[in-house]
Coordinates of C-alpha atoms in Angstrom, one line a residue:
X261 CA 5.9 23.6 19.6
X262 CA 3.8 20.5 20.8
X263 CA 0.5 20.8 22.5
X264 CA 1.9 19.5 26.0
X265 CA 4.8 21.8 26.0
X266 CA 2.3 25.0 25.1
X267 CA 0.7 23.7 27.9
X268 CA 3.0 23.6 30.5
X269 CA 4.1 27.6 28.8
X270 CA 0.6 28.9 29.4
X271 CA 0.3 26.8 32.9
X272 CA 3.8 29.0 34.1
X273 CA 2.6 32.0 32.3
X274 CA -0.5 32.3 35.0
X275 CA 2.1 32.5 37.8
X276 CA 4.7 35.1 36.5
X277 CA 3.2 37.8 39.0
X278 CA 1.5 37.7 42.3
X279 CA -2.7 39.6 41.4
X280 CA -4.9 40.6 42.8
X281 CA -8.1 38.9 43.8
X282 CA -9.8 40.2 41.3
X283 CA -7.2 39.9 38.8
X284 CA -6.5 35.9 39.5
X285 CA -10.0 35.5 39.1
X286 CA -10.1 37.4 35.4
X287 CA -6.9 35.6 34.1
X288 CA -8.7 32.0 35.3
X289 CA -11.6 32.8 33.1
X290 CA -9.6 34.0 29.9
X291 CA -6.9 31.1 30.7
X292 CA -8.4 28.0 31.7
X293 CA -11.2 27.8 28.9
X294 CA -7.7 28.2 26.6
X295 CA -6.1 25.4 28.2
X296 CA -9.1 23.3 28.5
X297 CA -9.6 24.1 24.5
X298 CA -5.4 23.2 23.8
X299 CA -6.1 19.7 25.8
X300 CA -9.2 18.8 24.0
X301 CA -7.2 19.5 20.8
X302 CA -4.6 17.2 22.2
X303 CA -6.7 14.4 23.0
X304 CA -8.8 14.5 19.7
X305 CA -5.8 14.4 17.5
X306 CA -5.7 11.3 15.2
X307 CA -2.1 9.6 15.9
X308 CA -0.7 9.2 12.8
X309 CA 2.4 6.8 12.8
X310 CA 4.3 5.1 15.6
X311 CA 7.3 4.6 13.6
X312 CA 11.1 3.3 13.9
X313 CA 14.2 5.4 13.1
X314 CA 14.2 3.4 9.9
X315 CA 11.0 3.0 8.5
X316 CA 11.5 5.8 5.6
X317 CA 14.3 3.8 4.3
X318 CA 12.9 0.5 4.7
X319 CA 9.9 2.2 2.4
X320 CA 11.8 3.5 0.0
X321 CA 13.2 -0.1 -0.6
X322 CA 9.8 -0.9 -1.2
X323 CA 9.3 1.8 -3.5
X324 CA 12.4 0.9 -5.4
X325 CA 11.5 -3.1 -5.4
X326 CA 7.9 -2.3 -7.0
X327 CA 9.8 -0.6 -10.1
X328 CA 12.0 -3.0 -10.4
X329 CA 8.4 -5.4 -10.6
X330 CA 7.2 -3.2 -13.3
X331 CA 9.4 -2.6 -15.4
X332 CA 9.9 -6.5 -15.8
X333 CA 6.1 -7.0 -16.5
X334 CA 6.4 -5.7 -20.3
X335 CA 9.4 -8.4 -20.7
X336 CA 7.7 -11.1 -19.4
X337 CA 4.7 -9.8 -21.2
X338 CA 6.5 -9.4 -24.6
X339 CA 8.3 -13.0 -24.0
X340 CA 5.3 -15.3 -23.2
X341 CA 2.2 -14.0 -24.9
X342 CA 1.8 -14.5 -28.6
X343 CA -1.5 -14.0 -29.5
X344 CA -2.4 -11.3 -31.2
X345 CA -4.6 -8.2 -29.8
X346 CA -3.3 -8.9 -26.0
X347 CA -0.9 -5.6 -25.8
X348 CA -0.3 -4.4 -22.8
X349 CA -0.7 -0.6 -23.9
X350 CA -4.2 -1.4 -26.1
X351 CA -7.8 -0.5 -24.8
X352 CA -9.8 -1.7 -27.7
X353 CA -10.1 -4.9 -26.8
X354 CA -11.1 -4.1 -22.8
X355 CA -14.6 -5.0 -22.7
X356 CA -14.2 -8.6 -24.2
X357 CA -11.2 -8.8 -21.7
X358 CA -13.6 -7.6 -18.9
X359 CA -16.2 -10.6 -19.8
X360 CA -12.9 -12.8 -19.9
X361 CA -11.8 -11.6 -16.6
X362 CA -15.4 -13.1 -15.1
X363 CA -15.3 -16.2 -17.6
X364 CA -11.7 -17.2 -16.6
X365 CA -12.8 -16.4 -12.4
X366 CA -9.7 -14.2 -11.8
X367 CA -10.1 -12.5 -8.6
X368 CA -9.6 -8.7 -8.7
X369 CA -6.7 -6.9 -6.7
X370 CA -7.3 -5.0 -3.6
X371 CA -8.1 -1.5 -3.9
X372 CA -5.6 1.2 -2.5
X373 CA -6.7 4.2 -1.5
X374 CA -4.5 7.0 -0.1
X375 CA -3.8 6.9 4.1
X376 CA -7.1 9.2 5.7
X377 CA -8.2 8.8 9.1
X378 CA -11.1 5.9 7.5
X379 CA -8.1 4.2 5.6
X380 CA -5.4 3.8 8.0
X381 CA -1.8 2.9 7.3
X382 CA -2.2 -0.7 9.0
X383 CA -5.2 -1.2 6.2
X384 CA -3.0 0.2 3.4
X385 CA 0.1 -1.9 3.9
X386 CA -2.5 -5.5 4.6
X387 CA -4.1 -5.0 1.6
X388 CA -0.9 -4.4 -0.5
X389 CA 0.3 -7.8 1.1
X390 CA -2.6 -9.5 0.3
X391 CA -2.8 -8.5 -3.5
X392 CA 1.1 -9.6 -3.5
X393 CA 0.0 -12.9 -2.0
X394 CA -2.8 -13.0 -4.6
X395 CA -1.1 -12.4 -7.9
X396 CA 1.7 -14.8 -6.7
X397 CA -0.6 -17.5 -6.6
X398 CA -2.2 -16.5 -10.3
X399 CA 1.1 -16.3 -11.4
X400 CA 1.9 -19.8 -10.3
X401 CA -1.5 -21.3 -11.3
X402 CA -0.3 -20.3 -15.2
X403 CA 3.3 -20.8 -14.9
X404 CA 2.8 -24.7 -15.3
X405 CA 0.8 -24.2 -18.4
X406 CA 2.7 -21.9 -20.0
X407 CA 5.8 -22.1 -22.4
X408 CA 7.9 -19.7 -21.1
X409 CA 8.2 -20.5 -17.2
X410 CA 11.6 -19.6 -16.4
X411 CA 10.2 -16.0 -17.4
X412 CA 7.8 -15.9 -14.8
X413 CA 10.2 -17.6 -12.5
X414 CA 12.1 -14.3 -12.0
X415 CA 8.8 -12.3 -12.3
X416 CA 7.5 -14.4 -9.1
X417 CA 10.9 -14.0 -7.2
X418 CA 10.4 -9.8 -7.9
X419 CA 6.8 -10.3 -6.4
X420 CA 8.3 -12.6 -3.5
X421 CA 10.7 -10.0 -2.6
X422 CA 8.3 -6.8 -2.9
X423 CA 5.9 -9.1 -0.1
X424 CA 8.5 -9.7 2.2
X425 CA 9.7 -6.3 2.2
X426 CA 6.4 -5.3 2.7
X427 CA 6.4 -7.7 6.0
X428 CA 9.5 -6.3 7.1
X429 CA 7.3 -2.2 6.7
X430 CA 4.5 -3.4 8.6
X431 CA 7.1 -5.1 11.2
X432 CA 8.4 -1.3 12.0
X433 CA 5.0 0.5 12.0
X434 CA 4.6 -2.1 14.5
X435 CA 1.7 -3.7 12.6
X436 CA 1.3 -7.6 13.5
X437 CA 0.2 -8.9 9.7
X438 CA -2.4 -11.2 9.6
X439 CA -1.9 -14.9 8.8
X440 CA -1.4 -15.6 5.0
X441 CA -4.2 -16.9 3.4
X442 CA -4.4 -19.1 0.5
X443 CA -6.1 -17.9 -2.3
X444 CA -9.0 -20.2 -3.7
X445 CA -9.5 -19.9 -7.2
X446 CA -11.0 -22.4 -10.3
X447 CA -8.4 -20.7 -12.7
X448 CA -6.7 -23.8 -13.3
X449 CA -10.0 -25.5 -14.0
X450 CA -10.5 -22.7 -17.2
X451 CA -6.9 -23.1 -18.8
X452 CA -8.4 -25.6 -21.2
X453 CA -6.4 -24.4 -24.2
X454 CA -3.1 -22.6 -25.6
X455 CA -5.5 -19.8 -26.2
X456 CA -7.1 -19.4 -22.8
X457 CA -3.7 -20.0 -20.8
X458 CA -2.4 -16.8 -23.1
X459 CA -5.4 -14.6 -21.9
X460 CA -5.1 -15.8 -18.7
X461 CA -1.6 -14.5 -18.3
X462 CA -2.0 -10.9 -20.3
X463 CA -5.0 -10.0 -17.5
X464 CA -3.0 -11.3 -15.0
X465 CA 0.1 -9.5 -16.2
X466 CA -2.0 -6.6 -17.3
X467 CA -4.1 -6.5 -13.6
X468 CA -0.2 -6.6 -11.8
X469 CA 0.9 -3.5 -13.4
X470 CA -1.9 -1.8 -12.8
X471 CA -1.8 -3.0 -8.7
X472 CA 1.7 -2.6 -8.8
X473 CA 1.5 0.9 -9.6
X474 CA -1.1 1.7 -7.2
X475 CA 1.8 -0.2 -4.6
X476 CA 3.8 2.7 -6.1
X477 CA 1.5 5.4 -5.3
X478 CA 1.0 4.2 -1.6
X479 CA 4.1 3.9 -0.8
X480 CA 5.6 7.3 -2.0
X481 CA 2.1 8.1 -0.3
X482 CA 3.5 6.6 3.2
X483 CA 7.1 7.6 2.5
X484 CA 6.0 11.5 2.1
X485 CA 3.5 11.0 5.9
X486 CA 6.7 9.3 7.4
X487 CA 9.3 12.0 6.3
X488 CA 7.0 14.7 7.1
X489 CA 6.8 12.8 10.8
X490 CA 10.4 12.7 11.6
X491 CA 11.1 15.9 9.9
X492 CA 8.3 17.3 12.9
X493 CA 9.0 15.4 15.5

């Protein structure tokens, strides 16, 4: 039962039988600190989603698009990076990749948290956009370098289509996204060499999987909130 209906329950409740003075004046004080309490409850309570009839599916679309990006990473991966030591799965070589990360000035992703009532669903979905928009630019920066471009051709049109679905998600939770930005970065200006253009693309590769799987997490995240909100309503 909502708040407003309980409400108006209690509000009829009060005048079921004709009291006494006396009587009318002791069911005042029980009653209206109750429904004074139920409407400050009502007030206070964070609105969660203002969401269209479709929105769940238009998630899970989402959710499906961001596997589809992930499980094409370790091709790409395993297509255009020859050097040896850059594996996707190893560790051992993460704190020379870390100082590489800073050498080569490749910007980190967005962090995702899950939705609270500090990190709001309009926050959660812009910043998913934004790392989109950001790895599609690293991605192009290094596709003219490297040797293997129509790989990353069909990597960037995966990442293309993730964002604009993502577009279409904020356009039903009735979010206005903000206007794309272009990324300034002096990667280009580091890919001096075969050998840098390769490390460039593993930590970009390597830093994509990692965001997209984060994506992953937010939006079964959001998809779970929003199923949970029709399933109440």
């Amino acid at each position: 039962m909502t708040t407003a209906r309980a409400l108006t329950c209690l509000a009829s409740e009060v005048q079921l039988e004709p009291l006494s003075f006396s009587a009318c004046a002791c069911q005042r004080e029980l009653i209206l600190p109750l429904l004074c309490s139920l409407l400050a409850v009502s007030i206070a309570a964070p609105v969660q989603f203002a969401l269209q009839a479709d929105f769940s599916q238009h998630v899970e679309l989402a959710k499906s698009l961001t596997k589809k990006l992930l499980s094409e990473i370790p091709t790409v991966h395993q297509s255009c990076i020859g050097t040896e030591g850059l594996s996707l799965e190893s560790t051992t070589e993460m704190k020379n990749l870390e100082y590489l990360t800073a050498v080569l000035a490749i910007p980190p992703a967005p962090r995702l948290i899950p939705i609270s009532e500090t990190y709001t669903l309009e926050m959660s979905l812009s910043h998913i956009a934004e790392g989109l928009q950001l790895h599609q630019h690293l991605l192009q920066e290094v596709k003219e370098k490297l040797k293997c471009p129509e790989k990353l051709t069909t990597l960037l049109a995966d990442v293309r289509d993730l964002s604009a679905q993502v577009h279409k998600v904020q356009q039903l939770a009735q979010i206005t996204p903000p206007e794309p930005q272009i990324q300034s970065s002096s990667l280009s200006s580091h890919l001096t060499g075969d050998y840098e253009v390769q490390v460039a693309t593993h930590l970009i590769l390597q830093q994509l999987r990692n965001f997209g799987q984060d994506v992953f997490r937010s939006l079964r995240h959001i998809f779970t909130h929003s199923t949970l909100k029709h399933t109440t309503a």
